[in-house]
């Protein structure tokens, strides 16, 4: 989306036609810097260190990571190593594993000499498909926001979102924020309450940055304020993203999402999840039992990163030196707490019947045992 009026995407093939250009999201919101991925290892490191993050973007980065590996060595062992290296980066976002499976299916049958060009072409196709999906999520979500706005004429619609599920989590548009961008472009007055989203603060650092850069009004809040605002009638709808949805409509998303869904249910606030088809894991039904939850370093909890008064990026400790910390990066929101799932094909009830109706080809494959 736009930054100071200029259109950007989070990832693209560089002008040299082989390296991959990404926005370094660890430096936002204070520094906007592009980095070049030159190798499989660069791509894997960027995913692990969250230089790029967000389920769709992780998938696209992994796809380009395979292309970078094939440019260096298109042999079978190199292809297997690329799959293993990238597959081990982050466990929760199914888009990573979906993209790797698609790259493997595309490249395995080819002679090694043909793999590099096809790998770049497939990675590009995955990226373009993600842009189209997210734009369509925006269009379908806009209709939903328009219907909600009609219930409160004469005032702006107040949306709460958690973490960053905007264009910075994808290639463009975003998932949970795509309807916000579509509403803004459609002239629908909308305001966003942005959860800071401890401990990595993707809300404070990324969602606030991208909404502000696009001219969309927002208010940053601490994670624990959302329930209070819902009790006060300040939130019309919750819109969040997802790293993995089950065929039954359970969703894994950034830690704290589940608590927001509980508060939304208790206050009759509609709770919608926005996601593309590549975030649905059709092989599982029970999110709590089957979605792997990433545990990240304790330092992310015991320390905070920011700028000192001279504009230098520093980290400060906020807990005792002997503190132990747990850092589950995601939680699972059961389908029963979800009002609906906004996809590129429309809005589905958060259950198997609803998702299968939007993706009949998947339900047939599932019946056939694929
Ligand atoms: C559109 S997927 C965005 C999703 O990814 C985030 O996780 P992370 O920043 O750790 O990659 C978060 O769960 C967002 O909702």
Tab-separated table of C-alpha atoms and ligand atoms in Angstrom:
chain	number	residue	atom	x	y	z
A	1	UNK	CA	0.000	0.000	0.000
A	2	UNK	CA	1.070	3.638	0.171
A	3	UNK	CA	3.828	5.272	2.209
A	4	UNK	CA	3.954	9.058	1.745
A	5	UNK	CA	1.861	8.646	-1.363
A	6	UNK	CA	4.189	6.091	-2.979
A	7	UNK	CA	3.008	2.523	-3.574
A	8	UNK	CA	5.087	-0.283	-2.059
A	9	UNK	CA	4.937	-4.026	-1.758
A	10	UNK	CA	6.673	-5.950	1.035
A	11	UNK	CA	8.644	-8.212	-1.319
A	12	UNK	CA	9.665	-8.167	-4.975
A	13	UNK	CA	12.290	-9.465	-7.362
A	14	UNK	CA	15.159	-6.954	-7.408
A	15	UNK	CA	16.256	-5.156	-10.568
A	16	UNK	CA	19.127	-7.656	-10.997
A	17	UNK	CA	16.502	-10.304	-11.758
A	18	UNK	CA	17.760	-12.785	-9.145
A	19	UNK	CA	18.009	-11.277	-5.658
A	20	UNK	CA	14.858	-10.504	-3.705
A	21	UNK	CA	14.087	-7.131	-2.170
A	22	UNK	CA	12.202	-6.945	1.145
A	23	UNK	CA	11.258	-4.257	3.638
A	24	UNK	CA	13.177	-4.811	6.898
A	25	UNK	CA	10.250	-4.851	9.312
A	26	UNK	CA	12.449	-5.060	12.412
A	27	UNK	CA	13.401	-1.392	11.842
A	28	UNK	CA	9.854	-0.053	11.448
A	29	UNK	CA	8.318	2.334	12.368
A	30	UNK	CA	11.442	4.429	12.805
A	31	UNK	CA	13.488	3.422	9.789
A	32	UNK	CA	12.277	2.348	6.355
A	33	UNK	CA	14.985	0.182	4.830
A	34	UNK	CA	14.992	-2.271	1.933
A	35	UNK	CA	17.203	-5.340	2.156
A	36	UNK	CA	18.339	-7.841	-0.513
A	37	UNK	CA	18.006	-11.607	-0.018
A	38	UNK	CA	20.796	-13.272	-2.042
A	39	UNK	CA	20.602	-16.874	-0.860
A	40	UNK	CA	18.484	-19.584	0.707
A	41	UNK	CA	20.148	-18.798	4.046
A	42	UNK	CA	19.229	-15.112	3.742
A	43	UNK	CA	15.595	-16.038	3.178
A	44	UNK	CA	15.521	-18.483	6.100
A	45	UNK	CA	17.185	-15.963	8.407
A	46	UNK	CA	14.741	-13.224	7.372
A	47	UNK	CA	11.815	-15.472	8.329
A	48	UNK	CA	13.357	-16.665	11.629
A	49	UNK	CA	14.355	-13.158	12.742
A	50	UNK	CA	11.032	-11.660	11.580
A	51	UNK	CA	12.653	-9.275	9.148
A	52	UNK	CA	9.664	-10.450	7.169
A	53	UNK	CA	6.640	-11.833	9.028
A	54	UNK	CA	2.955	-12.459	8.548
A	55	UNK	CA	1.618	-15.772	7.253
A	56	UNK	CA	1.202	-14.897	3.541
A	57	UNK	CA	4.498	-13.002	3.402
A	58	UNK	CA	6.322	-15.866	5.091
A	59	UNK	CA	4.983	-18.170	2.363
A	60	UNK	CA	6.070	-15.870	-0.465
A	61	UNK	CA	9.509	-15.359	1.106
A	62	UNK	CA	9.946	-19.127	1.392
A	63	UNK	CA	8.979	-19.541	-2.258
A	64	UNK	CA	11.627	-17.027	-3.305
A	65	UNK	CA	14.060	-18.739	-0.905
A	66	UNK	CA	13.626	-21.929	-2.946
A	67	UNK	CA	14.250	-19.942	-6.138
A	68	UNK	CA	17.463	-18.511	-4.670
A	69	UNK	CA	18.564	-22.054	-3.778
A	70	UNK	CA	17.804	-23.310	-7.292
A	71	UNK	CA	19.820	-20.473	-8.828
A	72	UNK	CA	22.846	-21.656	-6.828
A	73	UNK	CA	22.307	-25.417	-7.203
A	74	UNK	CA	19.201	-26.894	-8.913
A	75	UNK	CA	20.031	-30.483	-7.961
A	76	UNK	CA	17.752	-32.795	-5.971
A	77	UNK	CA	19.817	-32.592	-2.784
A	78	UNK	CA	19.747	-28.797	-2.955
A	79	UNK	CA	15.979	-28.829	-3.440
A	80	UNK	CA	15.537	-31.143	-0.447
A	81	UNK	CA	17.830	-28.931	1.655
A	82	UNK	CA	15.845	-25.828	0.680
A	83	UNK	CA	12.606	-27.487	1.764
A	84	UNK	CA	14.098	-28.645	5.063
A	85	UNK	CA	15.831	-25.345	5.869
A	86	UNK	CA	12.817	-23.150	5.109
A	87	UNK	CA	10.345	-25.635	6.605
A	88	UNK	CA	12.170	-25.427	9.933
A	89	UNK	CA	11.962	-21.632	10.247
A	90	UNK	CA	8.542	-21.027	11.870
A	91	UNK	CA	5.928	-23.726	12.616
A	92	UNK	CA	2.544	-22.013	12.935
A	93	UNK	CA	1.803	-20.204	9.667
A	94	UNK	CA	0.559	-22.899	7.296
A	95	UNK	CA	1.265	-20.620	4.296
A	96	UNK	CA	4.954	-21.465	4.669
A	97	UNK	CA	4.329	-25.176	4.316
A	98	UNK	CA	1.696	-24.651	1.606
A	99	UNK	CA	4.138	-22.559	-0.465
A	100	UNK	CA	6.964	-25.075	-0.025
A	101	UNK	CA	4.696	-27.949	-1.066
A	102	UNK	CA	3.642	-26.004	-4.162
A	103	UNK	CA	7.253	-25.227	-5.059
A	104	UNK	CA	8.231	-28.864	-4.568
A	105	UNK	CA	5.363	-30.117	-6.734
A	106	UNK	CA	6.351	-27.644	-9.442
A	107	UNK	CA	10.103	-28.313	-9.387
A	108	UNK	CA	10.486	-32.006	-8.570
A	109	UNK	CA	9.378	-33.227	-12.043
A	110	UNK	CA	11.705	-30.816	-13.875
A	111	UNK	CA	15.226	-31.423	-15.079
A	112	UNK	CA	17.610	-29.471	-12.823
A	113	UNK	CA	18.524	-27.134	-15.650
A	114	UNK	CA	14.936	-25.907	-15.893
A	115	UNK	CA	14.318	-25.454	-12.183
A	116	UNK	CA	15.724	-21.996	-11.436
A	117	UNK	CA	13.621	-20.155	-14.041
A	118	UNK	CA	10.481	-22.074	-13.062
A	119	UNK	CA	11.123	-21.483	-9.352
A	120	UNK	CA	11.266	-17.725	-9.864
A	121	UNK	CA	8.161	-17.868	-12.034
A	122	UNK	CA	6.238	-19.871	-9.420
A	123	UNK	CA	7.352	-17.623	-6.553
A	124	UNK	CA	6.210	-14.607	-8.579
A	125	UNK	CA	2.880	-16.326	-9.285
A	126	UNK	CA	2.363	-17.046	-5.561
A	127	UNK	CA	3.063	-13.397	-4.758
A	128	UNK	CA	0.676	-12.104	-7.438
A	129	UNK	CA	-2.005	-14.560	-6.311
A	130	UNK	CA	-1.624	-13.288	-2.748
A	131	UNK	CA	-2.151	-9.702	-3.886
A	132	UNK	CA	-5.336	-10.659	-5.744
A	133	UNK	CA	-6.621	-12.704	-2.797
A	134	UNK	CA	-6.016	-9.901	-0.318
A	135	UNK	CA	-7.670	-7.330	-2.578
A	136	UNK	CA	-10.726	-9.593	-2.810
A	137	UNK	CA	-10.728	-10.060	0.978
A	138	UNK	CA	-10.870	-6.275	1.108
A	139	UNK	CA	-13.820	-6.145	-1.280
A	140	UNK	CA	-15.803	-8.797	0.589
A	141	UNK	CA	-14.904	-7.269	3.938
A	142	UNK	CA	-16.006	-3.830	2.735
A	143	UNK	CA	-19.562	-5.070	2.182
A	144	UNK	CA	-19.562	-6.335	5.743
A	145	UNK	CA	-18.296	-3.026	7.127
A	146	UNK	CA	-20.875	-1.129	5.085
A	147	UNK	CA	-23.652	-3.268	6.585
A	148	UNK	CA	-22.304	-2.690	10.101
A	149	UNK	CA	-21.933	1.059	9.465
A	150	UNK	CA	-25.568	1.256	8.365
A	151	UNK	CA	-26.535	0.319	11.941
A	152	UNK	CA	-24.856	3.432	13.312
A	153	UNK	CA	-25.475	6.204	10.756
A	154	UNK	CA	-23.755	9.527	11.238
A	155	UNK	CA	-20.664	8.251	13.020
A	156	UNK	CA	-17.499	6.463	11.974
A	157	UNK	CA	-17.186	2.725	12.379
A	158	UNK	CA	-14.827	1.639	15.153
A	159	UNK	CA	-12.799	-1.478	14.412
A	160	UNK	CA	-10.419	-3.275	16.751
A	161	UNK	CA	-7.530	-5.228	15.306
A	162	UNK	CA	-4.780	-7.301	16.923
A	163	UNK	CA	-1.152	-7.575	15.829
A	164	UNK	CA	-0.441	-6.743	12.194
A	165	UNK	CA	-2.528	-8.355	9.500
A	166	UNK	CA	-2.062	-5.502	7.067
A	167	UNK	CA	-0.130	-5.214	3.843
A	168	UNK	CA	3.075	-5.602	5.858
A	169	UNK	CA	1.984	-9.171	6.690
A	170	UNK	CA	1.297	-9.975	3.050
A	171	UNK	CA	2.553	-8.688	-0.303
A	172	UNK	CA	-0.027	-5.914	-0.540
A	173	UNK	CA	-3.471	-4.982	0.862
A	174	UNK	CA	-3.269	-7.338	3.892
A	175	UNK	CA	-6.001	-9.552	5.293
A	176	UNK	CA	-7.691	-8.030	8.374
A	177	UNK	CA	-6.749	-4.517	7.215
A	178	UNK	CA	-7.723	-5.023	3.564
A	179	UNK	CA	-11.392	-4.175	4.320
A	180	UNK	CA	-10.168	-1.068	6.161
A	181	UNK	CA	-8.224	0.103	3.102
A	182	UNK	CA	-11.187	-0.713	0.873
A	183	UNK	CA	-13.506	1.225	3.218
A	184	UNK	CA	-11.134	4.197	3.223
A	185	UNK	CA	-11.016	4.207	-0.563
A	186	UNK	CA	-14.802	3.878	-0.666
A	187	UNK	CA	-15.210	6.913	1.598
A	188	UNK	CA	-16.662	4.912	4.500
A	189	UNK	CA	-15.573	6.676	7.741
A	190	UNK	CA	-13.606	4.117	9.722
A	191	UNK	CA	-11.339	4.314	12.773
A	192	UNK	CA	-9.142	1.531	14.071
A	193	UNK	CA	-8.234	0.680	17.642
A	194	UNK	CA	-4.810	-0.926	17.302
A	195	UNK	CA	-3.688	-3.419	19.934
A	196	UNK	CA	0.001	-2.796	20.619
A	197	UNK	CA	0.397	-6.613	20.699
A	198	UNK	CA	3.041	-7.525	23.205
A	199	UNK	CA	5.724	-8.754	23.158
A	200	UNK	CA	6.836	-8.018	19.569
A	201	UNK	CA	4.520	-5.014	19.317
A	202	UNK	CA	3.540	-5.601	15.709
A	203	UNK	CA	0.478	-3.419	16.344
A	204	UNK	CA	2.391	-0.459	17.734
A	205	UNK	CA	5.262	-0.755	15.277
A	206	UNK	CA	3.638	-2.047	12.097
A	207	UNK	CA	-0.147	-1.576	12.076
A	208	UNK	CA	0.104	1.959	13.439
A	209	UNK	CA	2.829	2.701	10.869
A	210	UNK	CA	0.949	1.412	7.863
A	211	UNK	CA	-2.431	2.886	8.791
A	212	UNK	CA	-0.844	6.255	9.524
A	213	UNK	CA	1.161	6.176	6.294
A	214	UNK	CA	-2.065	5.532	4.388
A	215	UNK	CA	-3.979	8.305	6.176
A	216	UNK	CA	-6.350	6.073	8.128
A	217	UNK	CA	-7.285	7.280	11.640
A	218	UNK	CA	-6.287	4.934	14.455
A	219	UNK	CA	-5.788	4.868	18.204
A	220	UNK	CA	-3.048	2.742	19.724
A	221	UNK	CA	-4.107	0.878	22.865
A	222	UNK	CA	-2.500	-1.576	25.252
A	223	UNK	CA	-3.572	-5.157	24.696
A	224	UNK	CA	-5.543	-5.255	27.930
A	225	UNK	CA	-7.751	-2.256	27.027
A	226	UNK	CA	-9.720	-3.976	24.277
A	227	UNK	CA	-12.181	-5.744	26.569
A	228	UNK	CA	-12.876	-2.533	28.477
A	229	UNK	CA	-13.569	-0.622	25.225
A	230	UNK	CA	-15.974	-3.349	24.141
A	231	UNK	CA	-17.802	-3.085	27.481
A	232	UNK	CA	-18.039	0.682	26.898
A	233	UNK	CA	-19.626	0.124	23.477
A	234	UNK	CA	-16.593	1.670	21.723
A	235	UNK	CA	-15.951	-1.246	19.351
A	236	UNK	CA	-18.329	-2.087	16.511
A	237	UNK	CA	-16.395	-5.048	15.143
A	238	UNK	CA	-13.155	-6.974	15.661
A	239	UNK	CA	-11.110	-7.817	12.551
A	240	UNK	CA	-8.048	-10.062	12.912
A	241	UNK	CA	-5.833	-12.163	10.665
A	242	UNK	CA	-4.814	-15.776	10.979
A	243	UNK	CA	-1.702	-17.884	10.588
A	244	UNK	CA	-3.585	-21.131	10.247
A	245	UNK	CA	-7.263	-22.043	10.085
A	246	UNK	CA	-8.526	-25.603	10.434
A	247	UNK	CA	-11.135	-27.109	8.139
A	248	UNK	CA	-13.516	-26.764	11.085
A	249	UNK	CA	-12.985	-23.005	11.437
A	250	UNK	CA	-10.666	-22.845	14.463
A	251	UNK	CA	-7.952	-20.244	13.895
A	252	UNK	CA	-4.432	-19.697	15.200
A	253	UNK	CA	-3.350	-16.101	15.387
A	254	UNK	CA	-1.024	-13.864	17.399
A	255	UNK	CA	-1.097	-14.456	21.145
A	256	UNK	CA	-3.958	-12.539	22.711
A	257	UNK	CA	-6.421	-13.079	19.873
A	258	UNK	CA	-8.342	-15.678	21.877
A	259	UNK	CA	-8.811	-13.253	24.769
A	260	UNK	CA	-10.206	-10.625	22.387
A	261	UNK	CA	-12.627	-13.182	20.970
A	262	UNK	CA	-13.837	-14.034	24.488
A	263	UNK	CA	-14.388	-10.345	25.285
A	264	UNK	CA	-16.149	-9.834	21.945
A	265	UNK	CA	-18.492	-12.744	22.611
A	266	UNK	CA	-19.240	-11.463	26.118
A	267	UNK	CA	-20.131	-8.038	24.692
A	268	UNK	CA	-21.939	-9.156	21.517
A	269	UNK	CA	-19.255	-7.576	19.310
A	270	UNK	CA	-18.940	-9.285	15.888
A	271	UNK	CA	-15.555	-11.050	15.625
A	272	UNK	CA	-14.310	-11.686	12.085
A	273	UNK	CA	-11.166	-13.398	10.868
A	274	UNK	CA	-9.759	-12.518	7.444
A	275	UNK	CA	-7.580	-15.022	5.600
A	276	UNK	CA	-6.731	-16.257	2.087
A	277	UNK	CA	-7.136	-19.868	0.968
A	278	UNK	CA	-3.414	-20.438	1.568
A	279	UNK	CA	-3.988	-20.040	5.335
A	280	UNK	CA	-6.473	-22.906	5.561
A	281	UNK	CA	-5.075	-26.270	6.675
A	282	UNK	CA	-7.639	-28.744	5.317
A	283	UNK	CA	-5.818	-31.659	6.919
A	284	UNK	CA	-6.849	-30.761	10.482
A	285	UNK	CA	-10.068	-30.001	12.346
A	286	UNK	CA	-9.076	-29.403	15.962
A	287	UNK	CA	-6.979	-26.255	16.270
A	288	UNK	CA	-6.131	-26.654	19.943
A	289	UNK	CA	-4.913	-30.212	19.470
A	290	UNK	CA	-3.353	-29.928	16.033
A	291	UNK	CA	-1.948	-26.443	15.328
A	292	UNK	CA	1.742	-26.165	16.368
A	293	UNK	CA	2.296	-23.065	18.495
A	294	UNK	CA	5.652	-21.357	18.111
A	295	UNK	CA	7.523	-20.577	21.316
A	296	UNK	CA	9.888	-17.664	20.844
A	297	UNK	CA	12.869	-16.444	22.947
A	298	UNK	CA	12.239	-15.259	26.511
A	299	UNK	CA	14.209	-12.082	25.723
A	300	UNK	CA	11.284	-10.840	23.650
A	301	UNK	CA	9.282	-10.753	26.915
A	302	UNK	CA	11.980	-9.487	29.308
A	303	UNK	CA	13.227	-6.730	26.970
A	304	UNK	CA	11.667	-3.950	24.900
A	305	UNK	CA	13.172	-2.477	21.737
A	306	UNK	CA	12.817	1.191	20.816
A	307	UNK	CA	14.684	4.437	20.080
A	308	UNK	CA	16.740	6.392	22.594
A	309	UNK	CA	16.633	10.203	22.673
A	310	UNK	CA	19.341	10.304	20.000
A	311	UNK	CA	17.295	8.150	17.652
A	312	UNK	CA	19.412	5.013	18.144
A	313	UNK	CA	17.649	1.665	18.346
A	314	UNK	CA	18.191	0.147	21.785
A	315	UNK	CA	16.805	-2.644	23.898
A	316	UNK	CA	15.963	-2.164	27.577
A	317	UNK	CA	15.331	-4.840	30.177
A	318	UNK	CA	11.910	-4.594	31.823
A	319	UNK	CA	12.105	-7.640	34.142
A	320	UNK	CA	14.505	-8.829	36.865
A	321	UNK	CA	17.720	-10.315	35.554
A	322	UNK	CA	16.776	-13.686	37.003
A	323	UNK	CA	13.229	-13.616	35.607
A	324	UNK	CA	12.078	-16.630	33.665
A	325	UNK	CA	9.641	-15.884	30.868
A	326	UNK	CA	7.328	-17.927	28.656
A	327	UNK	CA	6.670	-16.629	25.133
A	328	UNK	CA	4.046	-18.575	23.180
A	329	UNK	CA	3.707	-16.517	19.991
A	330	UNK	CA	0.200	-17.663	19.000
A	331	UNK	CA	-3.031	-18.933	20.471
A	332	UNK	CA	-6.054	-20.735	19.066
A	333	UNK	CA	-9.514	-19.185	18.874
A	334	UNK	CA	-12.189	-21.874	18.634
A	335	UNK	CA	-14.662	-21.572	15.786
A	336	UNK	CA	-17.540	-21.090	18.251
A	337	UNK	CA	-16.187	-17.614	19.088
A	338	UNK	CA	-15.858	-16.495	15.457
A	339	UNK	CA	-18.715	-14.646	13.741
A	340	UNK	CA	-17.376	-15.299	10.252
A	341	UNK	CA	-14.319	-15.883	8.111
A	342	UNK	CA	-13.656	-13.376	5.316
A	343	UNK	CA	-11.854	-15.010	2.395
A	344	UNK	CA	-11.076	-14.038	-1.210
A	345	UNK	CA	-14.165	-16.027	-2.217
A	346	UNK	CA	-16.583	-14.431	0.242
A	347	UNK	CA	-17.579	-14.676	3.897
A	348	UNK	CA	-18.041	-18.129	5.419
A	349	UNK	CA	-19.458	-19.332	8.690
A	350	UNK	CA	-16.611	-20.572	10.892
A	351	UNK	CA	-17.296	-24.235	10.335
A	352	UNK	CA	-16.533	-26.998	7.839
A	353	UNK	CA	-19.782	-26.549	5.939
A	354	UNK	CA	-19.161	-22.837	5.530
A	355	UNK	CA	-15.587	-23.229	4.313
A	356	UNK	CA	-16.385	-26.230	2.107
A	357	UNK	CA	-19.157	-24.217	0.437
A	358	UNK	CA	-16.573	-21.607	-0.582
A	359	UNK	CA	-13.965	-24.218	-1.557
A	360	UNK	CA	-15.906	-27.197	-2.963
A	361	UNK	CA	-12.781	-28.531	-4.635
A	362	UNK	CA	-11.213	-28.978	-1.201
A	363	UNK	CA	-14.153	-30.822	0.273
A	364	UNK	CA	-14.191	-33.199	-2.719
A	365	UNK	CA	-10.443	-33.763	-2.271
A	366	UNK	CA	-10.974	-34.363	1.439
A	367	UNK	CA	-13.735	-36.885	0.745
A	368	UNK	CA	-11.373	-38.606	-1.700
A	369	UNK	CA	-8.833	-38.728	1.109
A	370	UNK	CA	-6.358	-36.279	-0.489
B	1	LIG	C1	-2.050	-12.024	7.563
B	1	LIG	S1	-1.229	-13.085	8.619
B	1	LIG	C2	-0.822	-11.989	9.895
B	1	LIG	C3	-0.567	-12.700	11.170
B	1	LIG	O1	0.832	-13.006	11.314
B	1	LIG	C4	1.262	-12.442	12.535
B	1	LIG	O2	2.209	-13.213	13.170
B	1	LIG	P1	3.784	-12.831	13.024
B	1	LIG	O3	3.891	-11.337	13.032
B	1	LIG	O4	4.425	-13.505	14.242
B	1	LIG	O5	4.238	-13.468	11.730
B	1	LIG	C5	0.009	-12.331	13.353
B	1	LIG	O6	-0.406	-13.563	13.882
B	1	LIG	C6	-0.926	-11.819	12.316
B	1	LIG	O7	-2.288	-11.873	12.613
